PDB file of C-alpha atoms in Angstrom:
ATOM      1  CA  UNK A   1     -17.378 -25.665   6.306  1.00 45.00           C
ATOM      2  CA  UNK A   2     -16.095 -27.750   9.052  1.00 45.00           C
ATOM      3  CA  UNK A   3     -13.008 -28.592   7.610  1.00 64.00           C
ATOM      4  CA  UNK A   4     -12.218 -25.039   7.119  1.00 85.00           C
ATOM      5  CA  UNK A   5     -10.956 -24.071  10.124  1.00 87.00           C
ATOM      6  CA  UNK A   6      -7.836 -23.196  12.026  1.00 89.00           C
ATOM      7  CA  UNK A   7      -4.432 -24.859  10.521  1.00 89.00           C
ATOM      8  CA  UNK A   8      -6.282 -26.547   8.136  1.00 92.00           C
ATOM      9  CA  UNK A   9      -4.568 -26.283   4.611  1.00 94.00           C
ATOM     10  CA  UNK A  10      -6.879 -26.196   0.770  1.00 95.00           C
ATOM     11  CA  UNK A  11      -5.604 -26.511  -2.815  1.00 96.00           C
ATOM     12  CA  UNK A  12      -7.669 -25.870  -5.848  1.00 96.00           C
ATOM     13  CA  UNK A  13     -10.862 -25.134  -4.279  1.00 95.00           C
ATOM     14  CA  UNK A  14     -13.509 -23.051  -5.440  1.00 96.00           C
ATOM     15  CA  UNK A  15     -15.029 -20.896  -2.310  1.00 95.00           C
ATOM     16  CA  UNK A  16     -17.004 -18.459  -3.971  1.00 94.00           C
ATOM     17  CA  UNK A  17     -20.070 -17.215  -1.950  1.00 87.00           C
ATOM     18  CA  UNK A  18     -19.032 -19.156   1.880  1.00 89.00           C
ATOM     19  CA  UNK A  19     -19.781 -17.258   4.282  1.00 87.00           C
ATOM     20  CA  UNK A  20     -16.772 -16.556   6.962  1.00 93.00           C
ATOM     21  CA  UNK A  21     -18.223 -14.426   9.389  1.00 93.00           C
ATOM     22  CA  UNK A  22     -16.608 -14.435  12.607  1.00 94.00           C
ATOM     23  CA  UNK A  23     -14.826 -18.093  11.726  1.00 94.00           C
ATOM     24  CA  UNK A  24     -11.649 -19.175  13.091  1.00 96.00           C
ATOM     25  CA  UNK A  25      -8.652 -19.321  10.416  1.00 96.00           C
ATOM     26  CA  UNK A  26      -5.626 -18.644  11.956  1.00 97.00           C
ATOM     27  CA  UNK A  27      -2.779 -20.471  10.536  1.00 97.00           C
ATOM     28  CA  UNK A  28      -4.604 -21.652   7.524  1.00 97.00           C
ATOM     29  CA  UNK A  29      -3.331 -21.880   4.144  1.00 97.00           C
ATOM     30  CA  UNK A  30      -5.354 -21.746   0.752  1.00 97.00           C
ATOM     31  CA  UNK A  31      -3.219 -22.757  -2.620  1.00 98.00           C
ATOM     32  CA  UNK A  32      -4.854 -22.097  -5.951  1.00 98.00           C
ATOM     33  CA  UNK A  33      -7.988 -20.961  -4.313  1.00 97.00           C
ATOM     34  CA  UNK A  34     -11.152 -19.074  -5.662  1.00 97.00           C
ATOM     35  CA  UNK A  35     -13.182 -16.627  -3.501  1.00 97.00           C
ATOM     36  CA  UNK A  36     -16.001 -14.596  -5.636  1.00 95.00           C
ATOM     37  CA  UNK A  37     -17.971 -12.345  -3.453  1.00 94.00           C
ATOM     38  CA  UNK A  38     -16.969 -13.424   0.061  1.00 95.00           C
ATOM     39  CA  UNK A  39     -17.485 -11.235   3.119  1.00 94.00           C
ATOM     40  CA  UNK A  40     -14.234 -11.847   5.422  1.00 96.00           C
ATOM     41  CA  UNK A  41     -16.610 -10.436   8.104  1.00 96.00           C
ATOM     42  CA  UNK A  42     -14.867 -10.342  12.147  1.00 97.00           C
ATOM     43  CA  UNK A  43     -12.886 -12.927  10.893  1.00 97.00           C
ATOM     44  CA  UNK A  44      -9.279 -14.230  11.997  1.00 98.00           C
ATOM     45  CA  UNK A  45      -6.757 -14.787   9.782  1.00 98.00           C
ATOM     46  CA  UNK A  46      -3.619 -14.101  11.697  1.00 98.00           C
ATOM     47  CA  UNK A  47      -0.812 -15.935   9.774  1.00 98.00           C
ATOM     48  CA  UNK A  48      -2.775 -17.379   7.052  1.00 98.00           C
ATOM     49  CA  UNK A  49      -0.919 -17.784   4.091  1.00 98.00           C
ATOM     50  CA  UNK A  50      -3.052 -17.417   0.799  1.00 98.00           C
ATOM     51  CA  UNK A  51      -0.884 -18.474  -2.681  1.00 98.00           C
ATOM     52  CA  UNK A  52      -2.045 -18.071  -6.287  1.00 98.00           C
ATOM     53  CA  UNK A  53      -5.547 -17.322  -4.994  1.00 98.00           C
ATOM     54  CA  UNK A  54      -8.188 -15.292  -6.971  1.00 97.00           C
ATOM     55  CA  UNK A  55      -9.986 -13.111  -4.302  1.00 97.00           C
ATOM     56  CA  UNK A  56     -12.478 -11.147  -6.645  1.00 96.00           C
ATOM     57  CA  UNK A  57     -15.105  -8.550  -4.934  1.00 94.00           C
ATOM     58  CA  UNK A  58     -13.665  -9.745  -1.370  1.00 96.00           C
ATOM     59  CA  UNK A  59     -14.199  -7.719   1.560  1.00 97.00           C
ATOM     60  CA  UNK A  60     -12.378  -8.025   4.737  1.00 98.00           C
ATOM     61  CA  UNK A  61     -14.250  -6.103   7.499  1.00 98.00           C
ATOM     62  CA  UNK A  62     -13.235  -6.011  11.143  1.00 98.00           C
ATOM     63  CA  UNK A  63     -10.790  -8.920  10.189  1.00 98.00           C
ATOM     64  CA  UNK A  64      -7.430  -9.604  11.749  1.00 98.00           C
ATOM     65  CA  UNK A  65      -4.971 -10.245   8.910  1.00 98.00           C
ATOM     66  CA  UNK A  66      -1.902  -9.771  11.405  1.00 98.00           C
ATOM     67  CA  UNK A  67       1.211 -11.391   9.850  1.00 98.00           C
ATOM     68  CA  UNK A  68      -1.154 -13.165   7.157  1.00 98.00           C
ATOM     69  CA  UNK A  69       0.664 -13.462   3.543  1.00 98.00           C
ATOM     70  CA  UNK A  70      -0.676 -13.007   0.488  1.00 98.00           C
ATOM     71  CA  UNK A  71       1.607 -14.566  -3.048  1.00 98.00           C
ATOM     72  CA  UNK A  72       0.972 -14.196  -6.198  1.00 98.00           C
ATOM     73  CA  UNK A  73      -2.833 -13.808  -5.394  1.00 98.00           C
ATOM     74  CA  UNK A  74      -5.424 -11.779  -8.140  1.00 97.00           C
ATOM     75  CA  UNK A  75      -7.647  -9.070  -6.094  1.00 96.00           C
ATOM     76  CA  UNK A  76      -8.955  -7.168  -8.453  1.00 93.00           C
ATOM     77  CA  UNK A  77     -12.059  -7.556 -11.069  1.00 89.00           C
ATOM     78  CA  UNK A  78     -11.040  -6.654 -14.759  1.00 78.00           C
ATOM     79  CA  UNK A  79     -14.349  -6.407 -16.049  1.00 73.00           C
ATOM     80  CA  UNK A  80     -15.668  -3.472 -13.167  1.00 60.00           C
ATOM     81  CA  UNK A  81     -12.738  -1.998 -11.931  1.00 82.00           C
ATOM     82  CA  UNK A  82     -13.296  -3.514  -8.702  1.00 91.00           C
ATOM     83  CA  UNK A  83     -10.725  -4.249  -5.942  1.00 95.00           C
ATOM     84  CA  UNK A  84     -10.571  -5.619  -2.345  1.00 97.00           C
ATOM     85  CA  UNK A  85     -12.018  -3.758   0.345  1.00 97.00           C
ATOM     86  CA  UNK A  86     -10.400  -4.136   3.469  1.00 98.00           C
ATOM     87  CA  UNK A  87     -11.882  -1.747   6.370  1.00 98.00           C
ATOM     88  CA  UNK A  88     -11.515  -1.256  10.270  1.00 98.00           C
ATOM     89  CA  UNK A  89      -9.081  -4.484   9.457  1.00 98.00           C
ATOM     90  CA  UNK A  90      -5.699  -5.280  11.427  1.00 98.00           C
ATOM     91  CA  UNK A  91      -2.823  -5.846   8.752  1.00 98.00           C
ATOM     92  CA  UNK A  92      -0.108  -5.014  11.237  1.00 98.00           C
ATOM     93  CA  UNK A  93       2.889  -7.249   9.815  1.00 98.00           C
ATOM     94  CA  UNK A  94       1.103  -8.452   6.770  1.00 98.00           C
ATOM     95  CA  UNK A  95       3.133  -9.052   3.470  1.00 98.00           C
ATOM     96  CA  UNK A  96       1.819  -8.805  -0.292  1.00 98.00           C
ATOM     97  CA  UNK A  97       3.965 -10.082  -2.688  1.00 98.00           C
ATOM     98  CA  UNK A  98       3.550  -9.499  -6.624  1.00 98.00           C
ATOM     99  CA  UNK A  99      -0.126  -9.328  -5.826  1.00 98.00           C
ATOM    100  CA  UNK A 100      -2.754  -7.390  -8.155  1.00 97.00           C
ATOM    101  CA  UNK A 101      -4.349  -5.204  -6.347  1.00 97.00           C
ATOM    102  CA  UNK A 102      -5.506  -2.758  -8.295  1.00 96.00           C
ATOM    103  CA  UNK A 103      -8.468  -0.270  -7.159  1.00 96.00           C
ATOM    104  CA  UNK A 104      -8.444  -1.487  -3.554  1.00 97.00           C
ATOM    105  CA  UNK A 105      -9.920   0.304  -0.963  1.00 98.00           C
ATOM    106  CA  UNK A 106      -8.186   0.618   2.270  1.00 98.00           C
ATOM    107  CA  UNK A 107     -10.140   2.113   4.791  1.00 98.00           C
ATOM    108  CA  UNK A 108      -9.648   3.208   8.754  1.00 97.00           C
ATOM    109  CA  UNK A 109      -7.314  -0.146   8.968  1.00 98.00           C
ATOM    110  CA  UNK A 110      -4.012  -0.847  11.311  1.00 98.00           C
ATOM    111  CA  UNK A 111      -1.120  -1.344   8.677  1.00 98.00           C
ATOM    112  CA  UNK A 112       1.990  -0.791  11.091  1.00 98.00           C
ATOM    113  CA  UNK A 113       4.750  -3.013   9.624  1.00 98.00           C
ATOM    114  CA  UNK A 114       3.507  -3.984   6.450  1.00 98.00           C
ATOM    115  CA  UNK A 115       5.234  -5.200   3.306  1.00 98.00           C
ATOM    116  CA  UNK A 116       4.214  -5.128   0.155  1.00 98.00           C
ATOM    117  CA  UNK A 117       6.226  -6.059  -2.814  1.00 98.00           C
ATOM    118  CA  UNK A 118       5.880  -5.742  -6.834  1.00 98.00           C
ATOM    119  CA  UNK A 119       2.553  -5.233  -6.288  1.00 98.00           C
ATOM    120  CA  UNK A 120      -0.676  -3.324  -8.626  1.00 97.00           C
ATOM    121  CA  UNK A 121      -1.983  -1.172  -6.523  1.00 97.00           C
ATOM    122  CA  UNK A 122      -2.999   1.194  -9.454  1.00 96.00           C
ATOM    123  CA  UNK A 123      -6.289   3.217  -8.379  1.00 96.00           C
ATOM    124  CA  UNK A 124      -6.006   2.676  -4.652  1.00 97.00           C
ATOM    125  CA  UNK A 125      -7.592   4.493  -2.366  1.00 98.00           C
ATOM    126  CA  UNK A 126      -5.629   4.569   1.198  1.00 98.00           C
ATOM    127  CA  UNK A 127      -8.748   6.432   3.858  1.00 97.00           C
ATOM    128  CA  UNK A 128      -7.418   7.301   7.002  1.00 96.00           C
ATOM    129  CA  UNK A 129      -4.944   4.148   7.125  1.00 97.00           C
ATOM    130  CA  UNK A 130      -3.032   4.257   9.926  1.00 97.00           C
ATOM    131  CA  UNK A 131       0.944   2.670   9.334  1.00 98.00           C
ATOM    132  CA  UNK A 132       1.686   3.972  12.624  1.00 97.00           C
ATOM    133  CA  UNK A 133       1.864   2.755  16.098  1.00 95.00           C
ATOM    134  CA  UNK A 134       2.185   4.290  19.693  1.00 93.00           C
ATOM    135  CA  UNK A 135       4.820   3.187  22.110  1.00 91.00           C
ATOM    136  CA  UNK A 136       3.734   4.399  25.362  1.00 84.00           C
ATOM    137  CA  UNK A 137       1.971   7.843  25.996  1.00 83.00           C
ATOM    138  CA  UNK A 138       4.131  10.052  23.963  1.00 86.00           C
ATOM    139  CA  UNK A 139       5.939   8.142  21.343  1.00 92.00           C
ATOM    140  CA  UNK A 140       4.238   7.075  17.951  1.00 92.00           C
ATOM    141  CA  UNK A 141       6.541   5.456  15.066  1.00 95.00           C
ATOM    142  CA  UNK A 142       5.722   4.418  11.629  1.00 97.00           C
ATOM    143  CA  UNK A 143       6.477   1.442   9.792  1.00 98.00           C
ATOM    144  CA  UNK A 144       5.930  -0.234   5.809  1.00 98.00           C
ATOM    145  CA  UNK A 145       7.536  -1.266   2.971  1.00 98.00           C
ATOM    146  CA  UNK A 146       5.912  -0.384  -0.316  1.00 98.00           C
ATOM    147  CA  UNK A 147       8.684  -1.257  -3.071  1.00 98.00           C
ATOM    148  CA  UNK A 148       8.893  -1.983  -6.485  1.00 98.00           C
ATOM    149  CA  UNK A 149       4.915  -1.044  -6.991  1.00 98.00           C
ATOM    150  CA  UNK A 150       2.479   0.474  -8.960  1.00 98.00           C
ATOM    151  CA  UNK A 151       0.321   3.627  -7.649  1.00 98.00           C
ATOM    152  CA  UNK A 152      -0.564   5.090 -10.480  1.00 97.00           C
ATOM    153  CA  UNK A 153      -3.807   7.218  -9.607  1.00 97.00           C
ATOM    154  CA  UNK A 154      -3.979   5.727  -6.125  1.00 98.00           C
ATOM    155  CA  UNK A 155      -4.810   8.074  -3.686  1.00 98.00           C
ATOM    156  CA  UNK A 156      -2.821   8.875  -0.694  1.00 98.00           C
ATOM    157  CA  UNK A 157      -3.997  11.575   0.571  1.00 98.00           C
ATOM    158  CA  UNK A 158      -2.917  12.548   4.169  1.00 98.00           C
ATOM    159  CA  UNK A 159      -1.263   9.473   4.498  1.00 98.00           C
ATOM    160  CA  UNK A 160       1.083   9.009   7.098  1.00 98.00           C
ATOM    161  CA  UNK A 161       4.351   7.192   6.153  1.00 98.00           C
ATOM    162  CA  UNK A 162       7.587   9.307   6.964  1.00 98.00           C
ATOM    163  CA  UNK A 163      11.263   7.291   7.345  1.00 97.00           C
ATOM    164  CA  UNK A 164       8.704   4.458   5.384  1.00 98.00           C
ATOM    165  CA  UNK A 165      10.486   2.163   2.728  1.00 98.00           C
ATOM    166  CA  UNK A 166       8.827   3.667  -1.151  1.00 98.00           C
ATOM    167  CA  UNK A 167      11.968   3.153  -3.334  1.00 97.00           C
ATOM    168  CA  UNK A 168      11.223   1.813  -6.896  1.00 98.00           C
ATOM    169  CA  UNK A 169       7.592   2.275  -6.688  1.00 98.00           C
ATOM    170  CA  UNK A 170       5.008   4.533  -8.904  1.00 98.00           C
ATOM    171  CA  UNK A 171       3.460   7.635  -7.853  1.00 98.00           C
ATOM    172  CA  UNK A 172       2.407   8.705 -11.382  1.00 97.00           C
ATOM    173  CA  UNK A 173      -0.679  11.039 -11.407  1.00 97.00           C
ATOM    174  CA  UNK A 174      -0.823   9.774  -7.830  1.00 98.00           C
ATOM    175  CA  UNK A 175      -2.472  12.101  -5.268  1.00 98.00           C
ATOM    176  CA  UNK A 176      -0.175  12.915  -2.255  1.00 98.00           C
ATOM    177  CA  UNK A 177      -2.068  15.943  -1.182  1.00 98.00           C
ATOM    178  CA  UNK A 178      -0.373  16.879   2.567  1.00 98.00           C
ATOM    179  CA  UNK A 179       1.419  13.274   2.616  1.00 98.00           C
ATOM    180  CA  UNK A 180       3.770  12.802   5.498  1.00 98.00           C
ATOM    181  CA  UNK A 181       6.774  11.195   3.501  1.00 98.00           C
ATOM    182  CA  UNK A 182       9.717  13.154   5.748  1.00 98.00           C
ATOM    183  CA  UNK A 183      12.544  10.681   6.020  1.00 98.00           C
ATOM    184  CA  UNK A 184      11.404   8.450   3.334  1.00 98.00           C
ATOM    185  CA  UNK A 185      12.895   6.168   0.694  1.00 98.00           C
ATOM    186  CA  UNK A 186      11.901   7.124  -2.353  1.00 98.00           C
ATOM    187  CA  UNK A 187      14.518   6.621  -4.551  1.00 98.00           C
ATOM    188  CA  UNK A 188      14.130   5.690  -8.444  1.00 97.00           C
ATOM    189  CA  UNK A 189      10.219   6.286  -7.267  1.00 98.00           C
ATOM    190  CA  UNK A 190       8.092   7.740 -10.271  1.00 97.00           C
ATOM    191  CA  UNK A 191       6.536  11.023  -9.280  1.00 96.00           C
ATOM    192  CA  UNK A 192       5.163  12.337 -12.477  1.00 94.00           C
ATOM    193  CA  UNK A 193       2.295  14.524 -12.333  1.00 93.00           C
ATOM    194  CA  UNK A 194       1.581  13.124  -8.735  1.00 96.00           C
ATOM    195  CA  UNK A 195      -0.241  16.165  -7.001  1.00 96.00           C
ATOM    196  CA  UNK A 196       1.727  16.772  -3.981  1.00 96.00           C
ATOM    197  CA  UNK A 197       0.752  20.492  -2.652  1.00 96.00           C
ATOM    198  CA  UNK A 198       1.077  20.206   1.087  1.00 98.00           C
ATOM    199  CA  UNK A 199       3.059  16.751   1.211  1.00 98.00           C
ATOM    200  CA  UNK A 200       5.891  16.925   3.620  1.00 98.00           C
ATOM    201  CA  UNK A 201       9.511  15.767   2.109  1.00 98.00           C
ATOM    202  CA  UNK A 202      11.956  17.096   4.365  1.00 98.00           C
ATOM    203  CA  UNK A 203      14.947  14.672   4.568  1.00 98.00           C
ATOM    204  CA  UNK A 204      13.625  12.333   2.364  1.00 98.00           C
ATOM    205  CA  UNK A 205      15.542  10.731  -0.263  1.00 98.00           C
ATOM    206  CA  UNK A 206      14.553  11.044  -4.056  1.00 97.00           C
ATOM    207  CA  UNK A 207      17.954   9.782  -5.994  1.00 97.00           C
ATOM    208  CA  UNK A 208      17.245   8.489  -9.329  1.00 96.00           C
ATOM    209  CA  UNK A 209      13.610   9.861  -8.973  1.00 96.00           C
ATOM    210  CA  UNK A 210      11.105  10.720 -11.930  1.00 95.00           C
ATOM    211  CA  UNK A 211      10.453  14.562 -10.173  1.00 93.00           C
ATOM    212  CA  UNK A 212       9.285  15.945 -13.322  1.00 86.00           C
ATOM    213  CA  UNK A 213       6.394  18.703 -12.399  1.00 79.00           C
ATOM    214  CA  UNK A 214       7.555  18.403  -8.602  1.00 89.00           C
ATOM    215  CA  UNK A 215       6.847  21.452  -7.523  1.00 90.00           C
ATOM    216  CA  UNK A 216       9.266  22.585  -4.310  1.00 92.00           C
ATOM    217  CA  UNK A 217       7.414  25.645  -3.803  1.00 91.00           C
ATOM    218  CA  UNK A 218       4.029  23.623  -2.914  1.00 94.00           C
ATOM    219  CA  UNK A 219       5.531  21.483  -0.577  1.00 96.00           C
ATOM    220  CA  UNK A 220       4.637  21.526   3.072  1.00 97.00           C
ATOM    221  CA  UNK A 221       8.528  20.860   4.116  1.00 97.00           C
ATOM    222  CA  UNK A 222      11.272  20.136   1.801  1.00 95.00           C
ATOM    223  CA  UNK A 223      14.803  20.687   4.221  1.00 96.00           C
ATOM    224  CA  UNK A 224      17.384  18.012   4.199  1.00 96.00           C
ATOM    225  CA  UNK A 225      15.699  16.663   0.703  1.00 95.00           C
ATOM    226  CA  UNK A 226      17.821  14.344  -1.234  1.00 95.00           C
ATOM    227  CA  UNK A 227      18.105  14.424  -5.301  1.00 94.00           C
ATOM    228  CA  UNK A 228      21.157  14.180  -7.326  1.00 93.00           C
ATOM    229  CA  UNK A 229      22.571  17.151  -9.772  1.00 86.00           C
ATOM    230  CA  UNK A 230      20.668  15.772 -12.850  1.00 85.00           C
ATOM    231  CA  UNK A 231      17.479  16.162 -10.982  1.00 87.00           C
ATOM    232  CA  UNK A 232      17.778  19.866  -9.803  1.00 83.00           C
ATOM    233  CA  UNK A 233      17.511  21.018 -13.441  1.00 77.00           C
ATOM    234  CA  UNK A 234      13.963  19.245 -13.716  1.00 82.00           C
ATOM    235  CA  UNK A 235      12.947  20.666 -10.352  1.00 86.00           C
ATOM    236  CA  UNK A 236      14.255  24.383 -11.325  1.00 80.00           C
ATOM    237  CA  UNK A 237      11.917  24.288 -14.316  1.00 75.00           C
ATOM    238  CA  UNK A 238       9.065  22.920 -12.100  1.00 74.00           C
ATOM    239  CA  UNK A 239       9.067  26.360 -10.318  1.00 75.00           C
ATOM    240  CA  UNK A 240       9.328  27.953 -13.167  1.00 74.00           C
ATOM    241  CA  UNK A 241      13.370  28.701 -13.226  1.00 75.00           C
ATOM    242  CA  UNK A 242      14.238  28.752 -17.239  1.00 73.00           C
ATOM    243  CA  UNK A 243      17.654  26.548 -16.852  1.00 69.00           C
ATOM    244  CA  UNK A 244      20.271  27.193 -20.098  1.00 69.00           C
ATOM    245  CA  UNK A 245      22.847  25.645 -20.330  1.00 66.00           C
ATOM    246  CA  UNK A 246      26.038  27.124 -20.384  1.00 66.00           C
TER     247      UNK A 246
END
């Protein structure tokens, strides 16, 4: 372990089972790394930059993953449905990019400013993740970027992410119950069957969106909500409106 450390930079190694408690990593970088089972516990790894790794049944607790990036990395197990845990975690500024994680578990964590991109994140679970951030007493603003990617089943419930970049990403069977998505992207997002009684859309922008079983009626707010005249048919039906042609 003592060339592990801050700065230092690993290819092809397998770290399965090292134990990283309250180490030092900032700056790091691990290429074409393996990590089985490792607790990422009180650990930094501001700006660490981890490419091609495999990170199965990792957990990051208490870690500070501000501005780290993660490429092309593997998260989740195949064989148990198993993803990356990350909880009471700082990922302000982080970036994911065409990463698998699938069934990840995201709990009670700071996520202002993050990116992630063409990534599985089928079956995650989002727990009172916070993408927001206060500036001063009486001013609190949101911030991610969650494009091109899967969230098929994940569940968002309550989640916080109005005037937040969503365009091109899944939603299917997704649960949005009383989502805060006012302002949003979400254009050419896939919303099929996503359960979104109580979500807030006012002003958000769903051009070139799947709304298929989008109920309007169940929504929370809905003013100022953007879908092209193609789309109203499919939301007309949703609330039950029988649409004929003329």
């Amino acid at each position: 372990m003592a060339q592990i450390e801050a700065g230092a930079r690993l290819v092809g190694l397998d770290l399965s089972g090292h134990d990283f408690t309250d180490a030092d990593l900032t700056d790091a970088v691990f290429e074409d790394c393996a990590f089985a089972d490792v607790q990422f516990q009180g650990v930094c790894l501001q700006g660490v930059r981890f490419k091609a790794c495999r990170l199965i049944r990792c957990r990051f607790a208490h870690a500070d993953l501000r501005e780290a990036v993660f490429e092309d990395c593997v998260c989740a197990d195949d064989q148990g449905h198993v993803g990356p845990q990350f909880a009471f975690s700082r990922l302000e500024e982080a970036r994911f990019a065409r990463c698998d994680l699938s069934f990840a578990k995201i709990e009670r964590s700071a996520l202002y400013g993050i990116e992630m991109e063409a990534c599985n994140l089928r079956g995650a679970v989002f727990l009172k993740a916070d993408f927001g951030r206060a500036f001063g007493r009486s001013v609190v603003r949101w911030s991610a970027a969650l494009k091109g990617c899967n969230l098929e089943l994940a569940d968002l419930t309550e989640v916080r992410l109005p005037d937040c970049d969503l365009n091109r990403s899944s939603f299917r069977e997704a649960l949005l119950i009383d989502a805060d998505l006012e302002g949003a992207d979400l254009r050419e997002c896939d919303l099929f069957q996503a359960l979104t009684a109580g979500a807030k859309l006012a002003r958000a922008d769903l051009r070139g969106a799947e709304v298929s079983g989008l109920n309007l009626l169940e929504l929370a707010s809905r003013d100022g909500l953007k879908v092209t005249v193609d789309q109203q048919y499919r939301l007309l039906n949703a609330m039950g409106v029988d649409v004929h042609a003329e």
